[in-house]
Amino acid sequence: MALGALNAWTAQQRDDYGALSTALCLCVSAAGLFGEDLAQRGYRRDRAVLAHIAVHPGAATRHVARAVGASDRRVARNLDRLTDDGLLVLVTDGATPALRSYRLAS
């Protein structure tokens, strides 16, 4: 992205509009790849959370967070998303939200 910005600045100084448009396309492509990487990071964590629950059914949020090396809040979002997608089931035994556990959906 920095390379594209530098090329855009240089092209603007030289009034080279072909190079300027190419440099701007490079900047936009780099921004898109950065955004895609952020999205993929969440998917990788989803897979790690799902794999941990498969091996440890009934695991609580805090246990899963420690196992995958992420914060409780972030893992809770992953667990909510996986539950909404129907991959996990929330085990409710009247437990407080901090002690909720999850298992794979049937």
PDB file of C-alpha atoms in Angstrom:
ATOM      1  CA  MET A   1       0.000   0.000   0.000  1.00  0.00           C
ATOM      2  CA  ALA A   2       2.869   2.329   0.836  1.00  0.00           C
ATOM      3  CA  LEU A   3       4.494   1.516  -2.497  1.00  0.00           C
ATOM      4  CA  GLY A   4       1.285   2.391  -4.331  1.00  0.00           C
ATOM      5  CA  ALA A   5       0.969   5.657  -2.415  1.00  0.00           C
ATOM      6  CA  LEU A   6       4.571   6.571  -3.186  1.00  0.00           C
ATOM      7  CA  ASN A   7       4.063   5.741  -6.864  1.00  0.00           C
ATOM      8  CA  ALA A   8       0.872   7.827  -6.919  1.00  0.00           C
ATOM      9  CA  TRP A   9       2.655  10.801  -5.405  1.00  0.00           C
ATOM     10  CA  THR A  10       5.556  10.478  -7.866  1.00  0.00           C
ATOM     11  CA  ALA A  11       3.188  10.082 -10.827  1.00  0.00           C
ATOM     12  CA  GLN A  12       1.227  13.162  -9.759  1.00  0.00           C
ATOM     13  CA  GLN A  13       4.419  15.212  -9.601  1.00  0.00           C
ATOM     14  CA  ARG A  14       5.297  14.136 -13.145  1.00  0.00           C
ATOM     15  CA  ASP A  15       1.745  14.473 -14.516  1.00  0.00           C
ATOM     16  CA  ASP A  16       1.877  10.821 -15.584  1.00  0.00           C
ATOM     17  CA  TYR A  17      -1.792   9.860 -15.378  1.00  0.00           C
ATOM     18  CA  GLY A  18      -1.252   6.278 -16.531  1.00  0.00           C
ATOM     19  CA  ALA A  19       1.177   5.660 -13.691  1.00  0.00           C
ATOM     20  CA  LEU A  20      -1.132   7.513 -11.307  1.00  0.00           C
ATOM     21  CA  SER A  21      -4.100   5.292 -12.132  1.00  0.00           C
ATOM     22  CA  THR A  22      -1.927   2.182 -11.828  1.00  0.00           C
ATOM     23  CA  ALA A  23      -0.626   3.336  -8.451  1.00  0.00           C
ATOM     24  CA  LEU A  24      -4.131   4.047  -7.197  1.00  0.00           C
ATOM     25  CA  CYS A  25      -5.242   0.581  -8.328  1.00  0.00           C
ATOM     26  CA  LEU A  26      -2.312  -0.846  -6.378  1.00  0.00           C
ATOM     27  CA  CYS A  27      -3.439   1.046  -3.259  1.00  0.00           C
ATOM     28  CA  VAL A  28      -7.022  -0.177  -3.585  1.00  0.00           C
ATOM     29  CA  SER A  29      -5.882  -3.768  -4.140  1.00  0.00           C
ATOM     30  CA  ALA A  30      -3.621  -3.641  -1.086  1.00  0.00           C
ATOM     31  CA  ALA A  31      -6.470  -2.279   1.041  1.00  0.00           C
ATOM     32  CA  GLY A  32      -8.742  -5.074  -0.181  1.00  0.00           C
ATOM     33  CA  LEU A  33      -6.165  -7.731   0.661  1.00  0.00           C
ATOM     34  CA  PHE A  34      -5.702  -6.222   4.113  1.00  0.00           C
ATOM     35  CA  GLY A  35      -9.452  -6.371   4.711  1.00  0.00           C
ATOM     36  CA  GLU A  36      -9.581  -9.962   3.479  1.00  0.00           C
ATOM     37  CA  ASP A  37      -6.777 -10.891   5.878  1.00  0.00           C
ATOM     38  CA  LEU A  38      -8.750  -9.431   8.781  1.00  0.00           C
ATOM     39  CA  ALA A  39     -11.802 -11.460   7.787  1.00  0.00           C
ATOM     40  CA  GLN A  40      -9.771 -14.664   7.418  1.00  0.00           C
ATOM     41  CA  ARG A  41      -8.282 -14.190  10.887  1.00  0.00           C
ATOM     42  CA  GLY A  42     -11.779 -14.478  12.357  1.00  0.00           C
ATOM     43  CA  TYR A  43     -12.473 -17.615  10.305  1.00  0.00           C
ATOM     44  CA  ARG A  44      -9.234 -19.229  11.487  1.00  0.00           C
ATOM     45  CA  ARG A  45     -10.236 -18.581  15.087  1.00  0.00           C
ATOM     46  CA  ASP A  46     -13.700 -20.028  14.379  1.00  0.00           C
ATOM     47  CA  ARG A  47     -12.052 -23.224  13.153  1.00  0.00           C
ATOM     48  CA  ALA A  48      -9.806 -23.414  16.221  1.00  0.00           C
ATOM     49  CA  VAL A  49     -12.785 -22.872  18.551  1.00  0.00           C
ATOM     50  CA  LEU A  50     -14.848 -25.478  16.709  1.00  0.00           C
ATOM     51  CA  ALA A  51     -12.002 -28.005  16.822  1.00  0.00           C
ATOM     52  CA  HIS A  52     -11.524 -27.437  20.557  1.00  0.00           C
ATOM     53  CA  ILE A  53     -15.227 -27.937  21.268  1.00  0.00           C
ATOM     54  CA  ALA A  54     -15.177 -31.138  19.172  1.00  0.00           C
ATOM     55  CA  VAL A  55     -12.415 -32.566  21.354  1.00  0.00           C
ATOM     56  CA  HIS A  56     -13.717 -31.087  24.629  1.00  0.00           C
ATOM     57  CA  PRO A  57     -17.541 -31.113  24.516  1.00  0.00           C
ATOM     58  CA  GLY A  58     -19.079 -29.090  27.317  1.00  0.00           C
ATOM     59  CA  ALA A  59     -16.141 -26.679  27.457  1.00  0.00           C
ATOM     60  CA  ALA A  60     -16.881 -23.243  28.898  1.00  0.00           C
ATOM     61  CA  THR A  61     -16.015 -19.984  27.168  1.00  0.00           C
ATOM     62  CA  ARG A  62     -13.071 -19.266  29.447  1.00  0.00           C
ATOM     63  CA  HIS A  63     -11.600 -22.735  28.892  1.00  0.00           C
ATOM     64  CA  VAL A  64     -11.887 -22.370  25.115  1.00  0.00           C
ATOM     65  CA  ALA A  65     -10.339 -18.891  25.238  1.00  0.00           C
ATOM     66  CA  ARG A  66      -7.314 -20.155  27.117  1.00  0.00           C
ATOM     67  CA  ALA A  67      -6.928 -23.088  24.752  1.00  0.00           C
ATOM     68  CA  VAL A  68      -6.982 -20.998  21.557  1.00  0.00           C
ATOM     69  CA  GLY A  69      -5.031 -18.075  23.029  1.00  0.00           C
ATOM     70  CA  ALA A  70      -7.648 -15.359  22.639  1.00  0.00           C
ATOM     71  CA  SER A  71      -9.635 -13.133  24.970  1.00  0.00           C
ATOM     72  CA  ASP A  72     -12.872 -14.346  26.546  1.00  0.00           C
ATOM     73  CA  ARG A  73     -14.843 -11.623  24.753  1.00  0.00           C
ATOM     74  CA  ARG A  74     -13.436 -12.499  21.343  1.00  0.00           C
ATOM     75  CA  VAL A  75     -14.064 -16.228  21.822  1.00  0.00           C
ATOM     76  CA  ALA A  76     -17.586 -15.470  23.065  1.00  0.00           C
ATOM     77  CA  ARG A  77     -18.254 -13.732  19.721  1.00  0.00           C
ATOM     78  CA  ASN A  78     -16.875 -16.765  17.882  1.00  0.00           C
ATOM     79  CA  LEU A  79     -19.055 -19.083  19.947  1.00  0.00           C
ATOM     80  CA  ASP A  80     -22.127 -16.916  19.322  1.00  0.00           C
ATOM     81  CA  ARG A  81     -21.466 -16.915  15.577  1.00  0.00           C
ATOM     82  CA  LEU A  82     -20.945 -20.694  15.497  1.00  0.00           C
ATOM     83  CA  THR A  83     -24.117 -21.194  17.540  1.00  0.00           C
ATOM     84  CA  ASP A  84     -26.086 -18.895  15.212  1.00  0.00           C
ATOM     85  CA  ASP A  85     -24.757 -20.878  12.238  1.00  0.00           C
ATOM     86  CA  GLY A  86     -26.017 -24.097  13.818  1.00  0.00           C
ATOM     87  CA  LEU A  87     -22.604 -25.703  14.292  1.00  0.00           C
ATOM     88  CA  LEU A  88     -22.641 -25.527  18.090  1.00  0.00           C
ATOM     89  CA  VAL A  89     -25.323 -25.919  20.708  1.00  0.00           C
ATOM     90  CA  LEU A  90     -25.398 -23.944  23.930  1.00  0.00           C
ATOM     91  CA  VAL A  91     -25.722 -26.274  26.912  1.00  0.00           C
ATOM     92  CA  THR A  92     -28.050 -24.559  29.361  1.00  0.00           C
ATOM     93  CA  ASP A  93     -28.206 -25.950  32.830  1.00  0.00           C
ATOM     94  CA  GLY A  94     -29.404 -22.731  34.402  1.00  0.00           C
ATOM     95  CA  ALA A  95     -25.786 -21.650  34.618  1.00  0.00           C
ATOM     96  CA  THR A  96     -24.734 -18.036  34.678  1.00  0.00           C
ATOM     97  CA  PRO A  97     -23.509 -16.690  31.319  1.00  0.00           C
ATOM     98  CA  ALA A  98     -19.889 -16.946  32.463  1.00  0.00           C
ATOM     99  CA  LEU A  99     -20.295 -20.694  33.035  1.00  0.00           C
ATOM    100  CA  ARG A 100     -22.197 -21.593  29.854  1.00  0.00           C
ATOM    101  CA  SER A 101     -20.811 -24.498  27.903  1.00  0.00           C
ATOM    102  CA  TYR A 102     -21.017 -25.650  24.303  1.00  0.00           C
ATOM    103  CA  ARG A 103     -21.066 -28.881  22.330  1.00  0.00           C
ATOM    104  CA  LEU A 104     -21.251 -29.762  18.640  1.00  0.00           C
ATOM    105  CA  ALA A 105     -24.708 -29.696  17.107  1.00  0.00           C
ATOM    106  CA  SER A 106     -26.192 -33.042  16.159  1.00  0.00           C
TER     107      SER A 106
END
